[in-house]
Coordinates of C-alpha atoms in Angstrom, one line a residue:
X1 CA -12.9 1.7 -26.3
X2 CA -9.3 1.2 -25.0
X3 CA -8.5 -2.1 -23.3
X4 CA -6.7 -0.5 -20.3
X5 CA -7.1 2.8 -18.6
X6 CA -4.0 4.0 -16.7
X7 CA -4.7 6.5 -13.9
X8 CA -1.9 8.7 -12.6
X9 CA -2.4 11.2 -9.8
X10 CA 0.2 14.0 -10.3
X11 CA 1.3 16.4 -7.5
X12 CA 4.7 18.2 -7.7
X13 CA 6.3 15.3 -9.6
X14 CA 8.5 17.2 -12.0
X15 CA 11.6 15.3 -11.1
X16 CA 10.4 11.8 -12.2
X17 CA 7.2 12.4 -14.2
X18 CA 8.8 12.2 -17.6
X19 CA 10.4 8.9 -16.8
X20 CA 7.1 7.6 -15.6
X21 CA 5.3 8.6 -18.8
X22 CA 8.1 7.3 -21.0
X23 CA 7.8 3.9 -19.3
X24 CA 4.1 3.8 -20.2
X25 CA 4.6 4.9 -23.8
X26 CA 7.1 2.2 -24.3
X27 CA 4.8 -0.6 -23.2
X28 CA 4.7 -3.6 -25.7
X29 CA 0.9 -3.7 -25.3
X30 CA -0.4 -0.5 -26.9
X31 CA -4.2 -0.5 -26.6
X32 CA -4.5 1.8 -23.6
X33 CA -5.3 5.4 -22.5
X34 CA -3.6 7.5 -19.8
X35 CA -5.5 9.8 -17.4
X36 CA -3.1 12.1 -15.6
X37 CA -4.9 14.2 -12.9
X38 CA -2.8 17.2 -12.0
X39 CA -3.7 17.7 -8.4
X40 CA -2.8 21.4 -8.0
X41 CA 0.9 21.0 -8.6
X42 CA 3.0 24.1 -8.0
X43 CA 6.0 22.9 -9.9
X44 CA 6.5 22.1 -13.6
X45 CA 4.4 19.0 -13.6
X46 CA 1.5 20.4 -15.7
X47 CA 4.0 21.9 -18.2
X48 CA 5.7 18.5 -18.5
X49 CA 2.3 16.8 -19.0
X50 CA 1.2 19.2 -21.8
X51 CA 4.6 18.8 -23.5
X52 CA 4.3 15.1 -23.4
X53 CA 0.7 15.1 -24.6
X54 CA 1.9 16.7 -27.9
X55 CA 3.6 13.5 -28.8
X56 CA 1.4 11.0 -26.9
X57 CA -2.2 11.2 -28.1
X58 CA -3.3 8.5 -25.6
X59 CA -2.6 10.9 -22.8
X60 CA -5.5 12.9 -21.3
X61 CA -4.9 15.6 -18.7
X62 CA -7.4 16.8 -16.0
X63 CA -6.5 19.8 -13.9
X64 CA -8.0 20.2 -10.4
X65 CA -7.2 22.2 -7.3
X66 CA -5.2 20.3 -4.7
X67 CA -7.6 17.7 -3.2
X68 CA -5.3 14.8 -2.5
X69 CA -4.5 11.5 -4.1
X70 CA -7.9 9.9 -3.4
X71 CA -9.8 12.7 -5.1
X72 CA -7.4 12.5 -8.1
X73 CA -7.8 8.8 -8.5
X74 CA -11.6 9.0 -8.1
X75 CA -11.7 11.6 -10.9
X76 CA -9.6 9.3 -13.0
X77 CA -12.1 6.5 -12.4
X78 CA -15.0 8.7 -13.4
X79 CA -13.4 9.4 -16.8
X80 CA -11.7 6.1 -17.6
X81 CA -13.1 4.2 -20.6
X82 CA -11.1 1.1 -20.5
X83 CA -12.2 -2.5 -19.9
X84 CA -9.5 -2.7 -17.3
X85 CA -8.0 -0.2 -14.8
X86 CA -4.6 0.1 -13.4
X87 CA -2.9 2.9 -11.3
X88 CA 0.6 4.3 -11.5
X89 CA 2.1 7.0 -9.2
X90 CA 3.9 9.8 -10.9
X91 CA 7.4 9.1 -9.4
X92 CA 7.3 5.4 -10.3
X93 CA 7.7 3.5 -13.6
X94 CA 6.5 0.3 -15.3
X95 CA 8.4 -2.7 -16.7
X96 CA 7.9 -2.5 -20.5
X97 CA 5.9 -5.8 -20.6
X98 CA 3.6 -4.9 -17.6
X99 CA 0.4 -4.3 -19.6
X100 CA 1.0 -7.3 -21.9
X101 CA 1.4 -9.6 -18.9
X102 CA -1.7 -8.2 -17.3
X103 CA -3.9 -8.7 -20.3
X104 CA -2.7 -12.1 -21.2
X105 CA -3.5 -13.3 -17.7
X106 CA -6.8 -11.5 -17.4
X107 CA -8.1 -12.5 -20.8
X108 CA -7.2 -16.1 -20.7
X109 CA -8.5 -16.8 -17.2
X110 CA -11.5 -14.4 -17.0
X111 CA -9.9 -12.8 -13.9
X112 CA -11.4 -10.0 -11.9
X113 CA -8.0 -8.8 -10.5
X114 CA -4.4 -9.5 -11.5
X115 CA -1.7 -9.0 -8.8
X116 CA 1.9 -8.6 -9.8
X117 CA 5.1 -7.9 -7.9
X118 CA 7.2 -4.8 -7.3
X119 CA 10.7 -4.2 -8.7
X120 CA 13.2 -3.4 -6.0
X121 CA 15.8 -2.0 -8.4
X122 CA 15.8 -0.5 -11.8
X123 CA 16.2 -3.5 -14.1
X124 CA 14.7 -4.3 -17.5
X125 CA 15.9 -7.8 -17.6
X126 CA 13.7 -10.5 -19.2
X127 CA 11.4 -12.2 -16.8
X128 CA 9.3 -15.3 -16.9
X129 CA 5.7 -15.1 -15.9
X130 CA 5.6 -18.8 -14.9
X131 CA 3.9 -20.2 -11.8
X132 CA 0.8 -17.9 -12.0
X133 CA -1.5 -18.7 -9.1
X134 CA -5.2 -18.5 -9.5
X135 CA -7.7 -18.1 -6.6
X136 CA -11.3 -19.0 -6.9
X137 CA -13.9 -17.5 -4.5
X138 CA -13.3 -20.0 -1.8
X139 CA -9.5 -19.6 -2.0
X140 CA -9.9 -15.8 -2.0
X141 CA -11.8 -16.0 1.3
X142 CA -9.4 -18.5 2.8
X143 CA -6.0 -17.0 1.6
X144 CA -6.4 -13.4 0.4
X145 CA -8.8 -11.9 2.9
X146 CA -6.7 -12.9 6.0
X147 CA -3.6 -11.3 4.3
X148 CA -5.4 -7.9 4.2
X149 CA -5.9 -8.0 7.9
X150 CA -2.5 -9.4 9.1
X151 CA -0.2 -7.7 6.6
X152 CA 0.2 -4.9 4.0
X153 CA 1.2 -7.3 1.3
X154 CA -1.9 -6.8 -0.9
X155 CA -2.7 -3.2 0.0
X156 CA -1.2 -1.2 -2.9
X157 CA -3.3 -0.5 -6.0
X158 CA -0.2 0.1 -8.2
X159 CA 0.7 -3.5 -8.9
X160 CA -2.7 -4.6 -9.9
X161 CA -5.1 -4.7 -12.9
X162 CA -8.8 -4.4 -12.1
X163 CA -11.8 -5.3 -14.3
X164 CA -13.6 -2.0 -14.7
X165 CA -17.0 -3.7 -14.4
X166 CA -16.1 -4.9 -10.9
X167 CA -15.2 -1.4 -9.8
X168 CA -18.5 0.0 -11.3
X169 CA -20.6 -2.8 -9.7
X170 CA -19.2 -2.1 -6.2
X171 CA -19.2 1.7 -6.8
X172 CA -15.7 1.5 -5.2
X173 CA -14.1 4.8 -4.4
X174 CA -10.9 5.9 -2.7
X175 CA -11.9 7.3 0.7
X176 CA -11.7 11.0 1.3
X177 CA -10.5 12.7 4.4
X178 CA -8.5 9.7 5.8
X179 CA -4.8 9.9 6.5
X180 CA -3.9 6.3 6.0
X181 CA -4.6 3.1 4.0
X182 CA -6.5 4.7 1.1
X183 CA -5.3 1.9 -1.2
X184 CA -6.2 -0.8 1.3
X185 CA -9.8 0.6 1.7
X186 CA -10.3 0.7 -2.0
X187 CA -9.0 -2.8 -2.4
X188 CA -11.3 -4.1 0.4
X189 CA -14.3 -2.8 -1.7
X190 CA -13.2 -4.5 -4.9
X191 CA -11.7 -7.7 -3.5
X192 CA -14.6 -8.6 -1.3
X193 CA -17.0 -9.5 -4.2
X194 CA -14.3 -10.8 -6.6
X195 CA -14.8 -14.3 -7.9
X196 CA -11.4 -15.0 -9.4
X197 CA -8.0 -13.5 -8.8
X198 CA -4.6 -14.3 -10.3
X199 CA -1.2 -13.5 -8.9
X200 CA 1.9 -13.5 -11.1
X201 CA 5.6 -13.5 -9.9
X202 CA 6.3 -11.1 -12.7
X203 CA 7.9 -7.9 -11.4
X204 CA 6.0 -5.2 -13.2
X205 CA 6.2 -2.1 -11.0
X206 CA 9.2 -0.1 -9.8
X207 CA 8.4 1.7 -6.6
X208 CA 10.7 4.7 -5.9
X209 CA 11.2 5.4 -2.2
X210 CA 11.9 9.2 -2.2
X211 CA 11.4 10.1 1.4
X212 CA 14.0 8.0 3.2
X213 CA 13.8 5.3 5.9
X214 CA 11.1 4.9 8.5
X215 CA 13.4 5.9 11.3
X216 CA 14.1 9.2 9.6
X217 CA 10.4 10.0 8.9
X218 CA 8.9 9.8 12.4
X219 CA 8.1 13.6 12.4
X220 CA 6.3 13.4 9.0
X221 CA 4.5 10.1 9.7
X222 CA 2.7 9.4 12.9
X223 CA 3.3 5.7 12.8
X224 CA 1.6 5.1 16.2
X225 CA -1.7 6.7 15.2
X226 CA -1.6 4.9 11.9
X227 CA -1.2 1.5 13.5
X228 CA -3.9 2.3 16.0
X229 CA -6.3 3.3 13.2
X230 CA -5.5 0.1 11.4
X231 CA -6.3 -2.0 14.5
X232 CA -9.6 -0.2 15.0
X233 CA -10.6 -0.4 11.4
X234 CA -13.9 -2.2 10.7
X235 CA -12.7 -5.3 8.7
X236 CA -16.0 -7.0 9.5
X237 CA -17.7 -4.7 7.0
X238 CA -15.9 -6.3 4.0
X239 CA -14.7 -9.7 5.2
X240 CA -17.4 -10.6 7.9
X241 CA -19.3 -12.9 5.5
X242 CA -16.2 -15.0 5.0
X243 CA -14.3 -14.7 8.3
X244 CA -15.6 -15.1 11.8
X245 CA -15.5 -12.2 14.2
X246 CA -13.0 -14.2 16.4
X247 CA -10.7 -14.8 13.4
X248 CA -10.7 -11.2 12.4
X249 CA -9.9 -10.1 16.0
X250 CA -7.1 -12.7 16.3
X251 CA -5.5 -11.6 13.0
X252 CA -5.6 -7.9 13.7
X253 CA -4.4 -8.4 17.3
X254 CA -1.3 -10.2 16.2
X255 CA -0.6 -7.6 13.6
X256 CA -1.0 -4.8 16.2
X257 CA 1.2 -6.6 18.6
X258 CA 4.0 -6.9 15.9
X259 CA 3.6 -3.3 15.0
X260 CA 3.9 -2.0 18.5
X261 CA 7.1 -4.1 19.0
X262 CA 8.5 -2.5 15.9
X263 CA 7.4 1.0 16.9
X264 CA 9.3 0.8 20.2
X265 CA 12.5 0.3 18.2
X266 CA 11.7 3.0 15.7
X267 CA 10.8 5.7 18.3
X268 CA 13.8 4.9 20.5
X269 CA 16.2 4.6 17.5
X270 CA 19.0 7.2 17.9
X271 CA 18.8 8.0 14.1
X272 CA 15.3 9.4 14.2
X273 CA 14.6 13.1 14.2
X274 CA 12.8 13.4 17.5
X275 CA 14.4 14.8 20.7
X276 CA 14.9 12.6 23.7
X277 CA 11.9 14.2 25.4
X278 CA 9.7 13.7 22.3
X279 CA 10.7 10.1 22.1
X280 CA 10.0 9.5 25.8
X281 CA 6.6 11.2 25.5
X282 CA 5.6 9.1 22.4
X283 CA 6.6 5.8 24.1
X284 CA 4.8 6.8 27.3
X285 CA 1.7 7.6 25.2
X286 CA 1.9 4.2 23.5
X287 CA 2.4 2.0 26.6
X288 CA -0.3 3.8 28.5
X289 CA -2.9 3.5 25.8
X290 CA -5.9 1.3 26.8
X291 CA -5.7 -0.7 23.5
X292 CA -2.0 -1.5 24.0
X293 CA -2.6 -2.4 27.7
X294 CA -5.4 -4.8 26.6
X295 CA -3.5 -6.4 23.8
X296 CA -0.3 -6.9 25.8
X297 CA -2.3 -8.4 28.7
X298 CA -2.6 -11.5 26.5
X299 CA 0.3 -13.7 27.6
X300 CA -0.3 -16.1 24.8
X301 CA 1.4 -13.6 22.5
X302 CA 4.7 -14.4 24.2
X303 CA 4.8 -17.7 22.4
X304 CA 7.8 -18.2 20.1
X305 CA 9.3 -14.8 21.1
X306 CA 13.1 -14.6 21.3
X307 CA 14.9 -13.4 24.3
X308 CA 15.1 -9.8 23.2
X309 CA 11.5 -9.6 22.1
X310 CA 10.3 -11.2 25.3
X311 CA 12.2 -8.6 27.3
X312 CA 10.5 -5.8 25.2
X313 CA 7.1 -7.5 25.7
X314 CA 7.4 -7.6 29.5
X315 CA 8.7 -4.0 29.6
X316 CA 5.7 -2.9 27.6
X317 CA 3.4 -4.9 30.0
X318 CA 4.9 -3.2 33.0
X319 CA 5.1 0.2 31.2
X320 CA 8.8 0.4 32.1
X321 CA 10.0 3.1 29.7
X322 CA 13.6 3.1 31.0
X323 CA 14.0 -0.6 30.3
X324 CA 12.5 -0.1 26.8
X325 CA 15.1 2.6 26.1
X326 CA 18.0 0.5 27.4
X327 CA 17.0 -2.6 25.5
X328 CA 16.5 -0.7 22.3
X329 CA 19.8 1.1 22.7
X330 CA 21.6 -2.2 23.4
X331 CA 20.0 -3.8 20.3
X332 CA 20.9 -0.8 18.1
X333 CA 24.6 -0.7 19.0
X334 CA 24.9 -4.4 19.0
X335 CA 23.7 -4.6 15.4
X336 CA 25.3 -1.4 14.1

């Protein structure tokens, strides 16, 4: 039985797939298997996988019709034989010591989940895995669970090593038919019963942003609906035994508040791909939504806001779209 199973969902990834596979083959820790799930690719991805398999016997290929990343990862989980599981996306790559660092931490500390950091640029410089933080059950409840609600910092599955037994015990699956937060919802399932977690400052995973900035992706990504869904998500289901209902509500309200403030800037930003009419319609939809009106009726959220943010806050409260447009335009040109 291999020590680690690496699961890679592959969909039209011909441009970067070989680099991804090479970074795995070059790992200094070698006791692993790779499960590449070709999710109905229409480019050369499957051809690249088969060619690479000829020289990499640890690579296993599964072909399915296009069902999405969640289905691909779930299929990988069904076939994985490793004691530990990690996930890699086909257009990303790993630092050569990633698996070595994972195993040394997990084995020595009897850890359920290891969390590492992302590489922000392509660098293979030597790193020190010092200052590893361990969290027992009480600390997981006090420090990790709140982070899942108020930020995205722990959401990704790609910078983590999971004990396979924990995944099996919880019957954790990636959700099907959802548009957002597949990673987060999987993590909620496996983190909620975890007894010990370790976080290393070691940068193991290079994430490649291939689609451009947020302001240029407003057509492809409905950020408003995504943030609304996150606010309405049932955190109580996974964290309710550790966090009170009031605490969960407070954390997700503050997050939603920050998100709406940021969305106003994104949608009014002159660089985005929407027409002026489309931007106006989206802002009107946001400020008139019942959830937004309820959240922004809480004046305690004004605390510690700067002058600009306070002006945006009050304009949202009063649903003054013209002021929101002028304030955002002023901020954009002032900072450009």
